[in-house]
Coordinates of C-alpha atoms and ligand atoms in Angstrom, one line a residue:
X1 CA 134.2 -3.1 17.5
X2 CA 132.7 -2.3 21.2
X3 CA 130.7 -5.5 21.5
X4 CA 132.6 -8.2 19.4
X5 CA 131.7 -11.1 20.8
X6 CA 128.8 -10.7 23.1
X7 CA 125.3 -11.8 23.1
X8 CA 122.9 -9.1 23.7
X9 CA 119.1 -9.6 24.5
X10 CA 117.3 -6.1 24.2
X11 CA 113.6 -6.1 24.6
X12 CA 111.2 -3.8 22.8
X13 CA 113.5 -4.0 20.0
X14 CA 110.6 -3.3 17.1
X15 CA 110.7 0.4 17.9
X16 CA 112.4 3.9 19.2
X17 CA 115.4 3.4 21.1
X18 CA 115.0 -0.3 21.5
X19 CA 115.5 -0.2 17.7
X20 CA 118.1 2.3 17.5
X21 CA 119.9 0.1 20.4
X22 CA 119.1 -3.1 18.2
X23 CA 121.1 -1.3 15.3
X24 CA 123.8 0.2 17.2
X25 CA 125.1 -3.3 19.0
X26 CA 124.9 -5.1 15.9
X27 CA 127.1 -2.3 14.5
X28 CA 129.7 -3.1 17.2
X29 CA 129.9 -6.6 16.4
X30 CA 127.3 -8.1 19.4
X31 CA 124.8 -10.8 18.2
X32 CA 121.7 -8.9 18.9
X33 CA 118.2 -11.0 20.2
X34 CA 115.8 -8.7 19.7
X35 CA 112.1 -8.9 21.5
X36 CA 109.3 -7.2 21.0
X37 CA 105.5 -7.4 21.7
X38 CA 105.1 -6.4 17.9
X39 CA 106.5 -9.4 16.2
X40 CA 106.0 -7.9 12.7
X41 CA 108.3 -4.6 14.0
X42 CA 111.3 -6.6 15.5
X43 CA 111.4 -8.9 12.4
X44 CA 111.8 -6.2 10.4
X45 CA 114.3 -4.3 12.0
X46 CA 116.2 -7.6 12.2
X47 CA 115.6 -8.9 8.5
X48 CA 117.2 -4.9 7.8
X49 CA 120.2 -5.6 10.5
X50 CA 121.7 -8.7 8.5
X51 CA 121.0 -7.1 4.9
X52 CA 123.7 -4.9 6.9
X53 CA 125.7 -8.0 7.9
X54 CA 124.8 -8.0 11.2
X55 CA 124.2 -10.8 13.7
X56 CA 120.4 -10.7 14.6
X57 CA 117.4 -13.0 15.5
X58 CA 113.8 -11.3 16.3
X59 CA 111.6 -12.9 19.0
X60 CA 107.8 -12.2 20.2
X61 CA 108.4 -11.9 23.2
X62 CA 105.8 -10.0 26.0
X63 CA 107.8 -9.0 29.3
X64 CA 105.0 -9.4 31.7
X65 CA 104.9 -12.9 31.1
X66 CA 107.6 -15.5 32.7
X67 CA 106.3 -17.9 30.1
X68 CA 107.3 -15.8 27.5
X69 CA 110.7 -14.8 29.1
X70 CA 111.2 -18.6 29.1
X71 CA 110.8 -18.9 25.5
X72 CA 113.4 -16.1 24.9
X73 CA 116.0 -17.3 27.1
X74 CA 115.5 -20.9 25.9
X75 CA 116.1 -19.1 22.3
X76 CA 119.4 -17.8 23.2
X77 CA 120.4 -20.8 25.0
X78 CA 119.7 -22.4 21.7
X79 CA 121.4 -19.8 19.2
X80 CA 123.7 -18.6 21.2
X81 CA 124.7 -20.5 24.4
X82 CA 125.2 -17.5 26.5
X83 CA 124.6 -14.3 27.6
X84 CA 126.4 -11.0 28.0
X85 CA 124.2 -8.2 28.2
X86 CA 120.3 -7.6 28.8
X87 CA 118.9 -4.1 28.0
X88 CA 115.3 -4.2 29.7
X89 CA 114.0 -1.3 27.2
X90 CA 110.1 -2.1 26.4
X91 CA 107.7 0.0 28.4
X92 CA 104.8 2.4 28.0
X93 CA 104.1 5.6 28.7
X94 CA 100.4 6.6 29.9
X95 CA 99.6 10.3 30.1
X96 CA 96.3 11.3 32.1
X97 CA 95.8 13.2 34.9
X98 CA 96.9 11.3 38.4
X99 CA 92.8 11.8 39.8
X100 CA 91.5 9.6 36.8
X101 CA 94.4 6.5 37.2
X102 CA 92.3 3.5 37.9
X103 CA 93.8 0.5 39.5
X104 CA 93.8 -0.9 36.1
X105 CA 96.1 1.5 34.6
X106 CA 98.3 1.1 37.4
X107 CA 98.6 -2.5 37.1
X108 CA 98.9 -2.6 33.3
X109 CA 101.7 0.1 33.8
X110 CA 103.6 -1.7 36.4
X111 CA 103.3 -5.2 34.4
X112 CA 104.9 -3.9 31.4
X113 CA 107.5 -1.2 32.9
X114 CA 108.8 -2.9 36.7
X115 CA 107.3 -6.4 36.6
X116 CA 109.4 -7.3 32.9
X117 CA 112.3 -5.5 34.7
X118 CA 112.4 -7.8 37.3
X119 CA 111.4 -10.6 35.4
X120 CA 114.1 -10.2 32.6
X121 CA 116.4 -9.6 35.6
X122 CA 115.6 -12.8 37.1
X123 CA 116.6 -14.8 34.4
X124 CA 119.4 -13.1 32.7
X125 CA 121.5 -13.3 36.1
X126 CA 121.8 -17.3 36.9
X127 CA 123.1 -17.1 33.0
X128 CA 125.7 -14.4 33.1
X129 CA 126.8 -15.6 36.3
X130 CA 127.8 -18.8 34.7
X131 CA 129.8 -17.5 32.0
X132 CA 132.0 -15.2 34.3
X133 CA 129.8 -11.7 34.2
X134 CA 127.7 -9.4 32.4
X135 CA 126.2 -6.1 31.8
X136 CA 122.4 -5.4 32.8
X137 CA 121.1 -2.0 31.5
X138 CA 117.7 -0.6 32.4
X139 CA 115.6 2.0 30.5
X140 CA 113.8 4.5 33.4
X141 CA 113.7 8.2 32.6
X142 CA 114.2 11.3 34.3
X143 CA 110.5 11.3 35.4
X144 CA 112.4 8.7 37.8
X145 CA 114.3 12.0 39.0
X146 CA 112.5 14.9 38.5
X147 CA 108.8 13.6 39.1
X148 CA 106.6 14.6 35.5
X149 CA 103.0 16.1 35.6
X150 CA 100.2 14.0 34.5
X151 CA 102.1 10.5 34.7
X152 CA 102.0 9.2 38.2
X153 CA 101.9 6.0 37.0
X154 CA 104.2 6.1 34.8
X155 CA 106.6 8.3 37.0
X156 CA 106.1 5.9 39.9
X157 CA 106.9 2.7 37.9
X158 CA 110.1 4.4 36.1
X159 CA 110.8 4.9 40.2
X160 CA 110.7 1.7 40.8
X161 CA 113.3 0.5 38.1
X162 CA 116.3 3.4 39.3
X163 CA 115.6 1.2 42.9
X164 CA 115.7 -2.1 41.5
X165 CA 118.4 -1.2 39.4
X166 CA 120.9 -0.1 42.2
X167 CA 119.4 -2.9 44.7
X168 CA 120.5 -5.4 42.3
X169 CA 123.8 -3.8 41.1
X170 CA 124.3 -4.4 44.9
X171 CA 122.9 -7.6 44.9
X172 CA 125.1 -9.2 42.1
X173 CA 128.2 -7.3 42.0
X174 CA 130.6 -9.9 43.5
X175 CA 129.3 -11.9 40.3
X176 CA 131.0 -9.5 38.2
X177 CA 127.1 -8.3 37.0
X178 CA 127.0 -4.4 36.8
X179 CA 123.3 -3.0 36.5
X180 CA 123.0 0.6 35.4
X181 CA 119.7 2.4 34.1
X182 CA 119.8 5.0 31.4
X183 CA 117.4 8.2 32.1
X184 CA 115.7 9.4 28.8
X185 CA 114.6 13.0 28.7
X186 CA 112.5 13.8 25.7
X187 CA 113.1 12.0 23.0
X188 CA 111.6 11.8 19.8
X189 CA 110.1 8.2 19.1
X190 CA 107.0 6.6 18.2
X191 CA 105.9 6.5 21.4
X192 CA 106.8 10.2 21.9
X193 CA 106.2 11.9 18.7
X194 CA 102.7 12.7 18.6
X195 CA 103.1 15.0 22.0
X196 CA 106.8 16.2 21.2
X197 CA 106.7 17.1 17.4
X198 CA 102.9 18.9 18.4
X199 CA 103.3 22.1 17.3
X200 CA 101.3 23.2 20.9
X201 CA 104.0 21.4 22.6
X202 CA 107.3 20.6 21.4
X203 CA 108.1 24.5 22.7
X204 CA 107.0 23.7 26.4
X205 CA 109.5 20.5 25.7
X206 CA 112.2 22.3 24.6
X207 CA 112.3 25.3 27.0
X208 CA 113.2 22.5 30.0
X209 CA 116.4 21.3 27.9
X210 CA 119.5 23.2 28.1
X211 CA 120.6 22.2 24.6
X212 CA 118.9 23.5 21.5
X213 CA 117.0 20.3 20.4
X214 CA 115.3 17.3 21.4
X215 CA 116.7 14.2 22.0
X216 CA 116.6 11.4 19.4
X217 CA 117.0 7.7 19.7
X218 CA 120.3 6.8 18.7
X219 CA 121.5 9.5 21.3
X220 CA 120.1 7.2 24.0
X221 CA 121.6 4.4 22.1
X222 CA 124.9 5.4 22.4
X223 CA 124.9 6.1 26.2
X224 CA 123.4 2.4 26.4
X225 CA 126.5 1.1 24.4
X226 CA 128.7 2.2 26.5
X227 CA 127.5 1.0 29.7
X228 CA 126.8 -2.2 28.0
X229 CA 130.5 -2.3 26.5
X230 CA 133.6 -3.5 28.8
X231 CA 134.6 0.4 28.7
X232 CA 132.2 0.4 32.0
X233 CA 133.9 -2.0 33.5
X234 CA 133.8 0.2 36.9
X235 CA 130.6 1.3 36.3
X236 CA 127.5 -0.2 38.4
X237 CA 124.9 1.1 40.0
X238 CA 124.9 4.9 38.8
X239 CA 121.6 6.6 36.7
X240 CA 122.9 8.0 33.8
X241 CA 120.4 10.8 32.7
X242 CA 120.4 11.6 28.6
X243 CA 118.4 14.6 28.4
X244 CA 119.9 17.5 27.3
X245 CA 120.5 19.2 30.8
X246 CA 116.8 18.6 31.8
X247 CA 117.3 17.5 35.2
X248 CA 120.6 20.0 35.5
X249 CA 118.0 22.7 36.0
Ligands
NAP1 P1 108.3 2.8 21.6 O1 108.8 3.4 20.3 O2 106.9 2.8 21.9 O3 109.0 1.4 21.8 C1 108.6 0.5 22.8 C2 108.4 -0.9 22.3 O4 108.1 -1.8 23.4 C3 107.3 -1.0 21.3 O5 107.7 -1.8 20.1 C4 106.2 -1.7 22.1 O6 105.3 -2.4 21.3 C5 107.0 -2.6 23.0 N1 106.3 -3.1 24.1 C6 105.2 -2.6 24.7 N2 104.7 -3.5 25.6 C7 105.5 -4.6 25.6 C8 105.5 -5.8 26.2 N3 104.5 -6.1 27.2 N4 106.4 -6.7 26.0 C9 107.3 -6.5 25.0 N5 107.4 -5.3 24.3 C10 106.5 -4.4 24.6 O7 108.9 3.6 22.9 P2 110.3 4.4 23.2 O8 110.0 5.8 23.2 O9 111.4 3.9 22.3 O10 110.6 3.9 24.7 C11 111.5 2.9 25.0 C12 111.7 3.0 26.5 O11 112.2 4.3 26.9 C13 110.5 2.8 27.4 O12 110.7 2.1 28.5 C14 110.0 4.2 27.7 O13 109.3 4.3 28.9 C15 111.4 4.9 27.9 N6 111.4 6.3 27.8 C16 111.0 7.0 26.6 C17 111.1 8.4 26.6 C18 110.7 9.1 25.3 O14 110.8 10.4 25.3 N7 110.4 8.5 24.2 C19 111.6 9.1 27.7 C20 111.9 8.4 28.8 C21 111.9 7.0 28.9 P3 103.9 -1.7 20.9 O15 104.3 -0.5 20.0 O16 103.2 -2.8 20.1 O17 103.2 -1.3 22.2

């Protein structure tokens, strides 16, 4: 197993690819904390990841809020007594035209996508630190690359975590603390689903990939895995895009 062994915190963990994540470490043998917003969602996909004998405890958790970040690290403190690996994965998506953004939308978009980001970062790294190392992996997308109409929020904020990512893979590498960030294209989640699976538009989706289908969740999953897992040892720093050949175009 990839991940015997290690304690992995992964926020938004009730849904998509948080979930499919949530699944995927247990799988490999990590002791999964999984956060979401929607307490209800996480503790179901936890109370289903130890009818599968996995290792799992669910946690309402909102990443805006360094109260609430204390209550989950104070959890795994508690559980497990350290940490190994952080997958900062929550975020939301806002689609409307960059003319009608409001400040408000802004903000509320930066809270939940950068602001958790930096916030989960600034905890998980005193802790990993102490117990020799660990793995940090941010969710972005490939709007961080590629720029994506109608989301200037959205693609500014996913911006922000590909910086933040490689300034603090910098930061912390003597530490033995490797921070990577995973690109989604489009994939197929609830957040997602009602614009990709629309019959108007899942064709516009899939003539930008260069591979016949969309992308699901536990694709994203896996690519998380492995940058979690000690098989990335080497690896810091780097934006890993998993989109089908999107962003090869
Ligand atoms: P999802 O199914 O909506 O899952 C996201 C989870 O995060 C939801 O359970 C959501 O709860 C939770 N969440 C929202 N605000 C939160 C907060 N303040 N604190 C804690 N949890 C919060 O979305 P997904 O598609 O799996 O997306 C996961 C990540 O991938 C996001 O960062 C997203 O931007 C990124 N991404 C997605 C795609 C795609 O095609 N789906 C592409 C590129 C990047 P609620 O449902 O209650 O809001």
């Amino acid at each position: 197993m990839r991940l015997q062994g290690k304690v992995a915190v992964i926020t938004g963990a009730g849904s998509g690819m948080g979930e499919s994540t949530a699944r995927l470490f247990a799988k490999e043998g990590a002791t999964v904390v999984a956060t979401d917003i929607n307490e209800q969602g996480v503790k179901n996909v936890v109370e289903s990841i130890r009818a599968q004998g996995g290792e799992a405890i669910a946690v309402k958790h909102d990443v805006t809020s360094r109260a609430s970040w204390e209550d989950v690290f104070a959890e795994v403190g508690a559980t497990c007594g350290k940490l190994d690996i952080l997958v900062n994965n929550a975020g939301i998506a806002l689609a409307k035209p960059f003319l009608e953004q409001t400040e408000e939308d802004w903000a509320r978009t930066y809270r939940i996508n950068i602001d958790g980001v930096m916030l989960g970062t600034q905890y998980a790294i005193p802790l990993m630190t102490e117990n020799g190392g660990g793995s940090i992996v941010n969710i972005s997308s490939i709007s961080a690359l590629t720029g994506m109409a109608g989301a200037g929020a959205y693609t500014a904020s996913k911006g922000a975590v590909r910086s933040l990512t490689k300034a603090a893979a910098v930061d912390y590498g003597k530490q033995n603390i490797r921070v990577n960030s995973v690109h989604p294209g489009y994939i197929v989640t609830p957040m997602s689903a009602p614009h990709m699976e629309h019959p108007d538009y899942k064709q516009h989706f899939l003539n930008q990939i260069a591979l016949p289908n969309l992308g699901q969740a536990d694709e994203v999953a896996a690519a998380v895995l492995f940058l979690a897992s000690d098989e990335a040892n080497h690896i810091s720093g780097i934006e890993l895009p998993v989109d089908g050949g999107v962003t090869a175009k």
